[in-house]
Short mmCIF file of C-alpha atoms in Angstrom, two decimals:
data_model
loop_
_atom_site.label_atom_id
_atom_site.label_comp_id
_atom_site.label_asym_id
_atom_site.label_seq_id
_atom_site.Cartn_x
_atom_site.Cartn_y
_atom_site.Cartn_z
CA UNK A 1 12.53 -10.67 -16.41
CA UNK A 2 11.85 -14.43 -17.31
CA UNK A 3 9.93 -15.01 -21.18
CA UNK A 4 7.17 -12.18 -19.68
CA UNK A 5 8.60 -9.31 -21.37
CA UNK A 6 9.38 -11.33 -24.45
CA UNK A 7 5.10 -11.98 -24.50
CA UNK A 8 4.47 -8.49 -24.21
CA UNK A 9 4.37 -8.45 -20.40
CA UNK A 10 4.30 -5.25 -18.71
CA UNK A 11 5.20 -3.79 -14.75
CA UNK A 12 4.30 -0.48 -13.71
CA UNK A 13 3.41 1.10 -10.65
CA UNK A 14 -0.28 2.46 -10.16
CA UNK A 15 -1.03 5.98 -8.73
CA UNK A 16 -2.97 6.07 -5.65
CA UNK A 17 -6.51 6.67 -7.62
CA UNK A 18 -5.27 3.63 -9.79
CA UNK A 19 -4.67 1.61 -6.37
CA UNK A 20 -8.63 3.15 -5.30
CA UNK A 21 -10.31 1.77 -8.39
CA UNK A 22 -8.81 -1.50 -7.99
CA UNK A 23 -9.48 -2.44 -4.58
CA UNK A 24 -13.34 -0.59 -5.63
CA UNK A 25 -13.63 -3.50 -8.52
CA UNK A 26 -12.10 -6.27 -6.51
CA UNK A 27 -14.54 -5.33 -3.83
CA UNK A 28 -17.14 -5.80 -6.11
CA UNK A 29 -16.08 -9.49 -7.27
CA UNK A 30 -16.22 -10.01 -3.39
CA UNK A 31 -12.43 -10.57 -3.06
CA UNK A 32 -10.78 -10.45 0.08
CA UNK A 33 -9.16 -6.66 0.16
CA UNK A 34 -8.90 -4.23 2.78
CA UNK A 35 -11.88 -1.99 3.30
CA UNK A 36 -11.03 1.60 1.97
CA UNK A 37 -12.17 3.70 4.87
CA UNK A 38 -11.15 7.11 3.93
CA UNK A 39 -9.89 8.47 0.12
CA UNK A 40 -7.87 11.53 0.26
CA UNK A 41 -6.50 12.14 -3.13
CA UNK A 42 -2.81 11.28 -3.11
CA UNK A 43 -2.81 9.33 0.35
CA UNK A 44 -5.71 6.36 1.35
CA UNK A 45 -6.48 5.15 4.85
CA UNK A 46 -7.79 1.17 5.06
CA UNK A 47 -8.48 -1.27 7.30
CA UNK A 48 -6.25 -2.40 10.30
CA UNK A 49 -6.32 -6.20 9.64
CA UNK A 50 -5.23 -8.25 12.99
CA UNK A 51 -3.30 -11.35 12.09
CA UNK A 52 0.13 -12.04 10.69
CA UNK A 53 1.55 -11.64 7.27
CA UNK A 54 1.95 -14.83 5.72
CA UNK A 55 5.93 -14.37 4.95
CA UNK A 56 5.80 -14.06 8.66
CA UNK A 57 4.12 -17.69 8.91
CA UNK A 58 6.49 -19.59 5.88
CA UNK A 59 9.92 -17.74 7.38
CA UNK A 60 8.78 -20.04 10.45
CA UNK A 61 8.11 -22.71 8.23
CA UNK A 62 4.49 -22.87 8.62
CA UNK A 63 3.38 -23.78 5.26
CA UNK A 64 -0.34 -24.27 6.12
CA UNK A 65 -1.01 -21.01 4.67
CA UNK A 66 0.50 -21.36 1.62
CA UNK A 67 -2.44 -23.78 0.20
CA UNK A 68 -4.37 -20.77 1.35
CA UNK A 69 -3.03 -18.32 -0.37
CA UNK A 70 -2.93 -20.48 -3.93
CA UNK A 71 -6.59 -21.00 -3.13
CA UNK A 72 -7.14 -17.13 -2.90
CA UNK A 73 -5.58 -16.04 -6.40
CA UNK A 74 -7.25 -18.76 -7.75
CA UNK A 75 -10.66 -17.66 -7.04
CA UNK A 76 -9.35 -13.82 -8.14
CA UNK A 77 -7.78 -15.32 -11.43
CA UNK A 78 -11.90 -16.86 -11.60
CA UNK A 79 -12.71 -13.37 -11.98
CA UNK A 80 -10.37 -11.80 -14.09
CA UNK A 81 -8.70 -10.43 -11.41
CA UNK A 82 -4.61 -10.32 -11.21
CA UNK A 83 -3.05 -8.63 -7.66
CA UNK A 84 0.11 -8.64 -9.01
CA UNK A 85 3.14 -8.43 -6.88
CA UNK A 86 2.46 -11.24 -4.63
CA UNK A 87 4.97 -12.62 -2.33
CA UNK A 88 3.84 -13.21 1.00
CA UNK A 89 4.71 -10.20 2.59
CA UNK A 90 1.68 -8.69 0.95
CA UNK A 91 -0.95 -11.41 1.82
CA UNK A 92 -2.06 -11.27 5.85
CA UNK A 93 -3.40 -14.19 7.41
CA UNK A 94 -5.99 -12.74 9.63
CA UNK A 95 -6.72 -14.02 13.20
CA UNK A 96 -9.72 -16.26 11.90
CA UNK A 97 -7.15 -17.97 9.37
CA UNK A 98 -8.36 -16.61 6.06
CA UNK A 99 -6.08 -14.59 3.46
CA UNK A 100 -6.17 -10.81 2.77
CA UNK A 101 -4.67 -9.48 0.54
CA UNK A 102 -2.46 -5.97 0.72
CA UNK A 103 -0.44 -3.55 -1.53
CA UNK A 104 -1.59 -3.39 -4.70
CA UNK A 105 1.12 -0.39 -6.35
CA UNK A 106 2.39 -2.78 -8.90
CA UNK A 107 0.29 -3.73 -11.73
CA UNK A 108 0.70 -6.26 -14.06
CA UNK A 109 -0.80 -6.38 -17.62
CA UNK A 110 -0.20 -7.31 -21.22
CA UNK A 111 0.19 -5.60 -24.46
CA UNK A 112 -2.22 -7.47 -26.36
CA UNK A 113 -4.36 -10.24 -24.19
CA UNK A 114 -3.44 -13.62 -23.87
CA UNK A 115 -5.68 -16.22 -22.05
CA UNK A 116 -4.17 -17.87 -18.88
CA UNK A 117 -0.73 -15.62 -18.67
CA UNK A 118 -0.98 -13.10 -16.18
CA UNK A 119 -2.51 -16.16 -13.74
CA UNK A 120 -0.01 -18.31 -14.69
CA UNK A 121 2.76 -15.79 -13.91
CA UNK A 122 1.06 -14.62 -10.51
CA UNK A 123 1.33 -18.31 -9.58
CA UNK A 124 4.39 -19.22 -10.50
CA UNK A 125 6.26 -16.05 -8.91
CA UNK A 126 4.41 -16.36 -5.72
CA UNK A 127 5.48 -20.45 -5.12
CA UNK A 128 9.13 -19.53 -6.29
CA UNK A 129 9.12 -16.60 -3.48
CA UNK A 130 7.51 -18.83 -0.74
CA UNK A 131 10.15 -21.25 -1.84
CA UNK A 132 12.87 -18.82 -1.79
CA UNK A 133 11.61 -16.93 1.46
CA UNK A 134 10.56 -20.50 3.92
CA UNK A 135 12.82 -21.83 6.34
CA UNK A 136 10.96 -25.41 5.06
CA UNK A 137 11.97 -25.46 1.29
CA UNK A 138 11.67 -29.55 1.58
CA UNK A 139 8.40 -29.14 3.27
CA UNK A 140 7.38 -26.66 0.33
CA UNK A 141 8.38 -28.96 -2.64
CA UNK A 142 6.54 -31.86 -1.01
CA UNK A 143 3.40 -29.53 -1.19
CA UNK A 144 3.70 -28.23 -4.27
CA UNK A 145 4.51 -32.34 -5.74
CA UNK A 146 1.58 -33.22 -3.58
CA UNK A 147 -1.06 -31.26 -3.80
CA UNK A 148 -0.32 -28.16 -5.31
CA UNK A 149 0.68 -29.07 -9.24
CA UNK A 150 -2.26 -31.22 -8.93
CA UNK A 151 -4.80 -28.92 -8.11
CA UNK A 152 -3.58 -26.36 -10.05
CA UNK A 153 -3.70 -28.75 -13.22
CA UNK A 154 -7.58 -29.45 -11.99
CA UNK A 155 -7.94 -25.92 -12.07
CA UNK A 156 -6.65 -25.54 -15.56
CA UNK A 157 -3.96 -24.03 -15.76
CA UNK A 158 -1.17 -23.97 -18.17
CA UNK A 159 1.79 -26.60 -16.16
CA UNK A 160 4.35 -25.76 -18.80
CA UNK A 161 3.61 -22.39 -18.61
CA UNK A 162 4.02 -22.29 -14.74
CA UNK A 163 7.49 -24.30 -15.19
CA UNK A 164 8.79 -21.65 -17.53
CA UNK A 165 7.67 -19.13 -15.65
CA UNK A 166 8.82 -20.21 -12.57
CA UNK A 167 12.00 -21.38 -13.92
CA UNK A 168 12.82 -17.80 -15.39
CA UNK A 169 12.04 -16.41 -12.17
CA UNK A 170 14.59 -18.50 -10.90
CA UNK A 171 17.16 -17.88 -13.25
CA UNK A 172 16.63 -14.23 -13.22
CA UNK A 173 17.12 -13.67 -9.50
CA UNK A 174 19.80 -16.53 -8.97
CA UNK A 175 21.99 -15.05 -11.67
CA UNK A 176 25.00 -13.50 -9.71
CA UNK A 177 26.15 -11.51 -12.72
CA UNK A 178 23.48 -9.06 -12.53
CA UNK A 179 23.31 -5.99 -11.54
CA UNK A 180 22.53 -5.46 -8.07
CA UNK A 181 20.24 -3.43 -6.29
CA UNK A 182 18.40 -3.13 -2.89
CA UNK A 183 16.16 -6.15 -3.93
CA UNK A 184 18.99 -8.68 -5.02
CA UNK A 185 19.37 -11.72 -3.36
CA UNK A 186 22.38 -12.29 -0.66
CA UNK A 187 25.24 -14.21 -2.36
CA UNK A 188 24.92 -17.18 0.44
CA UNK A 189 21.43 -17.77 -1.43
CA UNK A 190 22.60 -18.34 -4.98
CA UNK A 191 23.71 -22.07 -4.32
CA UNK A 192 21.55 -22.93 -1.62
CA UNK A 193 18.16 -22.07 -3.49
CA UNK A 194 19.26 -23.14 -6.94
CA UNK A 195 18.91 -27.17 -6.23
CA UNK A 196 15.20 -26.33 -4.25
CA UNK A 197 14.07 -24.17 -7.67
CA UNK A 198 15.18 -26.66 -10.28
CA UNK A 199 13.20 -29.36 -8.29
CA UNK A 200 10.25 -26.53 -8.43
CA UNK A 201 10.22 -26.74 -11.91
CA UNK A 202 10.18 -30.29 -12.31
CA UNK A 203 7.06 -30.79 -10.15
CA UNK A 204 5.08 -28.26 -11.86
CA UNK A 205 5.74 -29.92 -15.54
CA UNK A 206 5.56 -33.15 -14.33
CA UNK A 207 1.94 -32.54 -12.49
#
């Protein structure tokens, strides 16, 4: 979906061994993934991590973690590093207040590189989704026209490239003539969030 696939964007899902090697490497960049206590082939045993899931937190409309979690795939996108799949219900805000990061099936990649895409697109999916999934969208836009676009522009990356992004996330899952599936949005959400995501994309080009 969105202009990903048109850049040569690709989604699969990673065997358990693929799933062991990349928590191994992201380990060794010091990123904040469960520890891998026990490897048994085709099933893995990690961690218990106390805390809440940060979906749990925005669906409240806490959006204190949110800044959190940006912060976090930053500092994995500093070393090459793309989770992939991120959308709150796979980031757990642990009972000291720091992000960890869960469920890493879905991989992400590109058929020939290009600099800046993959972090782009891991940013821009996870603010649409914490927009889409908060029970504070005005709260959210005020971060993201705030502090977030702004930061994110310090940190170099690519603001048109979010707002495309991010806008053909939006279009993609707010399109009621799809086909629908488990995943597809209820039909009470197509007006409600379409207003919130166009306002989205606005704050991220205009940062």
């Amino acid at each position: 979906h969105t202009e990903f696939d048109e850049l040569g964007g690709i989604f699969r899902l990673r065997s358990i061994q693929e799933e062991v090697t990349f928590m191994r490497q992201a380990q060794a960049h010091g990123l904040p993934v469960p520890k891998l206590l026990h490897d048994g082939g085709n099933w893995i045993l990690i961690e218990f991590i106390e805390g809440q899931t940060a979906y749990a937190a925005i669906k409240e409309g806490d959006l204190s973690v949110v800044a959190k979690v940006v912060e976090a795939l930053h500092d994995a996108h500093c070393q090459g590093v793309i989770y992939g799949d991120r959308w709150s219900d796979n980031e757990i805000i642990n009972k000291h207040g720091q992000v960890r990061f869960i469920d890493f099936d879905v991989e992400w990649a590109l058929v020939e590189p290009q600099t800046g895409l993959l972090e782009a697109m891991e940013i821009a999916d996870y603010l649409f989704n914490t927009l889409r999934l908060t029970s504070n969208r005005s709260g959210m836009l005020e971060l993201v026209r705030h502090k977030l676009a702004s930061q994110l522009r310090i940190w170099g990356y690519d603001m048109e490239r979010l707002a495309k992004f991010a806008g053909g996330i939006s279009q993609f899952y707010l399109d009621p003539n799809k086909p629908s599936n488990e995943w597809s949005l209820p039909t009470s959400l197509y007006l409600s969030l379409a207003e919130p995501a166009e306002q989205l994309v606005h704050h991220l080009r205009a940062a």
